[in-house]
mmCIF file of C-alpha atoms in Angstrom:
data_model
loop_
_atom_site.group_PDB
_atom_site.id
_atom_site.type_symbol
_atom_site.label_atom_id
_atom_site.label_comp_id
_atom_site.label_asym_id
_atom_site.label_seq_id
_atom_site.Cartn_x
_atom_site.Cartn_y
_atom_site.Cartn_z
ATOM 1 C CA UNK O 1 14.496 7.410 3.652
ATOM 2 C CA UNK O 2 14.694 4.072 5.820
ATOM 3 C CA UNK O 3 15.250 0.634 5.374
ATOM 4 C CA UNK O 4 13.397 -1.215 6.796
ATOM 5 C CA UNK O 5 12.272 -5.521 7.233
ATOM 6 C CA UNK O 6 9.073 -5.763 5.563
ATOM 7 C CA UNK O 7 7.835 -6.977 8.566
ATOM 8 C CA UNK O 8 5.224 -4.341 10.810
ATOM 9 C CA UNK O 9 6.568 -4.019 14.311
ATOM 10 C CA UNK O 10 10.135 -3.073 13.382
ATOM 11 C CA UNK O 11 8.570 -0.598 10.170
ATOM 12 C CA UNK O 12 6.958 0.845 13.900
ATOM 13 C CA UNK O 13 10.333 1.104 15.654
ATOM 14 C CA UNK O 14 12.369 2.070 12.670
ATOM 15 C CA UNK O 15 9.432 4.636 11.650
ATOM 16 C CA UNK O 16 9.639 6.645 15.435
ATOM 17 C CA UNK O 17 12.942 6.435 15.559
ATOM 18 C CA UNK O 18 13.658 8.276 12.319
ATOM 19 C CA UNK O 19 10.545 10.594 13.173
ATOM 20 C CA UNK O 20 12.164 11.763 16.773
ATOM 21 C CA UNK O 21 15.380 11.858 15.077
ATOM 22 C CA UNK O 22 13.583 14.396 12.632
ATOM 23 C CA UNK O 23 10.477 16.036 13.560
ATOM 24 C CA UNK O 24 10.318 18.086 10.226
ATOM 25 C CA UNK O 25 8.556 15.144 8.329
ATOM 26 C CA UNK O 26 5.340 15.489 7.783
ATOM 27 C CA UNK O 27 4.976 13.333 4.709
ATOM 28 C CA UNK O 28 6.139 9.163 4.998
ATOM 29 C CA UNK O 29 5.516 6.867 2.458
ATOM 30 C CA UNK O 30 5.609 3.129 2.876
ATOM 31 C CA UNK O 31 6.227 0.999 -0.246
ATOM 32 C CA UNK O 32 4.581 -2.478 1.287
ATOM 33 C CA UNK O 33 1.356 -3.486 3.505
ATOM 34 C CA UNK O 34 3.672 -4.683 6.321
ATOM 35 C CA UNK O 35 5.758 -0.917 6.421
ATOM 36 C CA UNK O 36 2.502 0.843 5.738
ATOM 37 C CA UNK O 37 1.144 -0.852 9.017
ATOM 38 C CA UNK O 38 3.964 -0.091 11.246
ATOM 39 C CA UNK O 39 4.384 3.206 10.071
ATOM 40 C CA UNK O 40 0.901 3.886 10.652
ATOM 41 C CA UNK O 41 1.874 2.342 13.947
ATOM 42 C CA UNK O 42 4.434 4.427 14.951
ATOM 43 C CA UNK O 43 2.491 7.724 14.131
ATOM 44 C CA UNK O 44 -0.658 6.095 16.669
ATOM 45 C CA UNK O 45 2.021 6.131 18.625
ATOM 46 C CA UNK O 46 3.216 9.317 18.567
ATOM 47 C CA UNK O 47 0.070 10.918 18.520
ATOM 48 C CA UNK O 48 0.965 12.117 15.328
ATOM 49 C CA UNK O 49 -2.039 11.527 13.453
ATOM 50 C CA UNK O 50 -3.190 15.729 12.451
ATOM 51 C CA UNK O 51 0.649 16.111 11.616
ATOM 52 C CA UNK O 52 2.063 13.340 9.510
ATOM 53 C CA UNK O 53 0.651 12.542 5.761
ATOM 54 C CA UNK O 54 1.204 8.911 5.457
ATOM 55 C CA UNK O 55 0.289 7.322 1.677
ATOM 56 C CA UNK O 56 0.877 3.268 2.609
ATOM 57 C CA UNK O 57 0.834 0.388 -0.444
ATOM 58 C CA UNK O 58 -1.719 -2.467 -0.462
ATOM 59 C CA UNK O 59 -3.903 -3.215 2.235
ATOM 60 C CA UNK O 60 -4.999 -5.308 4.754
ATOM 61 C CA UNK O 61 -7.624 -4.963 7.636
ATOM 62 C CA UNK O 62 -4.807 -2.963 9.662
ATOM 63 C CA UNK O 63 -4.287 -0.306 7.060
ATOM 64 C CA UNK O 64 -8.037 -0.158 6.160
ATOM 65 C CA UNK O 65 -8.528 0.481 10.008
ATOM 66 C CA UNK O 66 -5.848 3.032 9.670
ATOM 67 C CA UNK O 67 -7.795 5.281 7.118
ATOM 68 C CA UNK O 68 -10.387 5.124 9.463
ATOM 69 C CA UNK O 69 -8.668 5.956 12.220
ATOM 70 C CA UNK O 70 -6.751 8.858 11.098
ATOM 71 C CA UNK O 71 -2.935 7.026 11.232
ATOM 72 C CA UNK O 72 -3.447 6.674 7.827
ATOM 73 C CA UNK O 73 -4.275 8.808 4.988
ATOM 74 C CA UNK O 74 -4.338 7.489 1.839
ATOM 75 C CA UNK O 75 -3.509 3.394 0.324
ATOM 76 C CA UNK O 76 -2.246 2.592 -2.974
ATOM 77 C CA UNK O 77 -3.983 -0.699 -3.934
ATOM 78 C CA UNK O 78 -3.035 -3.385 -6.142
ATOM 79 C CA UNK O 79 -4.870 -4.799 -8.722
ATOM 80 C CA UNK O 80 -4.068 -8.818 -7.458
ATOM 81 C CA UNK O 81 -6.923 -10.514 -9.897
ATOM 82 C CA UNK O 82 -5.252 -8.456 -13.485
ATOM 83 C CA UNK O 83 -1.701 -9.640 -12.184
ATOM 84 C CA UNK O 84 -2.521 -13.150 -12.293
ATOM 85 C CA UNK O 85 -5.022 -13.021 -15.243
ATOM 86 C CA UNK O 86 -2.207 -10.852 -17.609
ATOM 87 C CA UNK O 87 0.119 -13.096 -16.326
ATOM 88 C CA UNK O 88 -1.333 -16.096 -17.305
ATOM 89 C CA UNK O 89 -2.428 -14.785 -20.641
ATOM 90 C CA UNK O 90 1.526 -13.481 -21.795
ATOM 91 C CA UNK O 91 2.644 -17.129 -20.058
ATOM 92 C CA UNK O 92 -0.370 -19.008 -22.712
ATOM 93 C CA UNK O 93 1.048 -16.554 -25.380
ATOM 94 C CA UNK O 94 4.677 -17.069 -25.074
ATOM 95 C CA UNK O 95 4.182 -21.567 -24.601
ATOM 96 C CA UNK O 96 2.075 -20.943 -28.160
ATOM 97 C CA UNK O 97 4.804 -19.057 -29.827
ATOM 98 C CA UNK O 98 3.164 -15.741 -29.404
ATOM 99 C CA UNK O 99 5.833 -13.854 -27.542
ATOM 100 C CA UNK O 100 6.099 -11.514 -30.124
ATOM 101 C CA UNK O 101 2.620 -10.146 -29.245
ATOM 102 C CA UNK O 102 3.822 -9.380 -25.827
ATOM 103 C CA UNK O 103 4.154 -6.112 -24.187
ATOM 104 C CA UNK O 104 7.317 -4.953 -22.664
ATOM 105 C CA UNK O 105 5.236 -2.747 -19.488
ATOM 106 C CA UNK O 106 1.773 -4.528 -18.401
ATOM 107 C CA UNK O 107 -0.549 -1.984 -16.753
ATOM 108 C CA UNK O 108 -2.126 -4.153 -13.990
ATOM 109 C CA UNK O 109 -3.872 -0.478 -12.500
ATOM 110 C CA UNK O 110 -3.323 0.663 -8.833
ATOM 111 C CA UNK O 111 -5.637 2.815 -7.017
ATOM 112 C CA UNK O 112 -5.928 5.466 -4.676
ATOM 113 C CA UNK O 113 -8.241 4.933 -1.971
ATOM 114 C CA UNK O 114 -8.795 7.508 0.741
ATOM 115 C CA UNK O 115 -11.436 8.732 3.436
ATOM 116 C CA UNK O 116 -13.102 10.371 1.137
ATOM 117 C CA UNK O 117 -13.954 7.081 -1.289
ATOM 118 C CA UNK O 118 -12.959 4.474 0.942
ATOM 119 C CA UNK O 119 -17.426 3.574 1.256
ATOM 120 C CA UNK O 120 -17.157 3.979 -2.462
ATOM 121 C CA UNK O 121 -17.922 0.784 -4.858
ATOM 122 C CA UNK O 122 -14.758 0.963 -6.722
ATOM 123 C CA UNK O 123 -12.525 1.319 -3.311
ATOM 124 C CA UNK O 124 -14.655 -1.414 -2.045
ATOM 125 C CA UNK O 125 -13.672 -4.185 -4.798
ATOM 126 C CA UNK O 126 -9.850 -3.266 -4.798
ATOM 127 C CA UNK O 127 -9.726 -3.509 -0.877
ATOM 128 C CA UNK O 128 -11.737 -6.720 -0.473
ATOM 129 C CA UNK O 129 -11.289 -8.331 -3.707
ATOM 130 C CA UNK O 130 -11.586 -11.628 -2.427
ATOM 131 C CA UNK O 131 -13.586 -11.639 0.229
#
């Protein structure tokens, strides 16, 4: 495990450092769109692409290109449009004295997009929601 900035070109140099420090890893996983791109980074790179498994979090045009490419092989997407809907809704509940009704845990849904469904509908909406 690293700690890195969230910021993508030193996730790069703190991802092939730790990698030629340990060439045993074969699996990273990159908890933000900025690390998930300069990981990917890194293993380009390194020419790492057939022997590192790298599962990155959100996307962007980088990380969609990376799924493409190979440097990345699967993205955990967010579900922007149900955090600010539910959030709105429990901040209208709790101003009208509903806070009661609230749930503890809110479900907002992730989802797993890969090569294999990346074309699909579904992959498409959570990866260009707004666009």
């Amino acid at each position: 495990m690293i700690n890195t900035l969230a910021e993508a070109q030193q996730a790069k140099t703190d991802t092939k450092e730790l990698l030629e420090q340990h060439p045993e890893i074969d699996v990273l996983l990159a908890f933000n769109e900025p690390t998930s791109v300069g990981a990917a980074m890194a293993i380009q790179d390194l020419n790492s692409e057939d022997s590192i498994f790298l599962v990155g979090f959100d996307s962007n045009v980088a990380s969609v290109d990376g799924l493409q490419d190979g440097s990345v092989d699967a993205l955990i997407v967010q579900n922007p449009y149900a955090m600010g809907y539910l959030g709105v809704e429990s901040a209208y509940k709790l101003l009208n004295g509903q806070g009661g009704e609230l749930e503890k845990i809110v479900d907002t849904s992730t989802q797993i997009v890969d090569r294999e469904n990346l074309f699909s509908i579904d992959s498409q909406k959570a990866l260009f929601a707004f666009e």
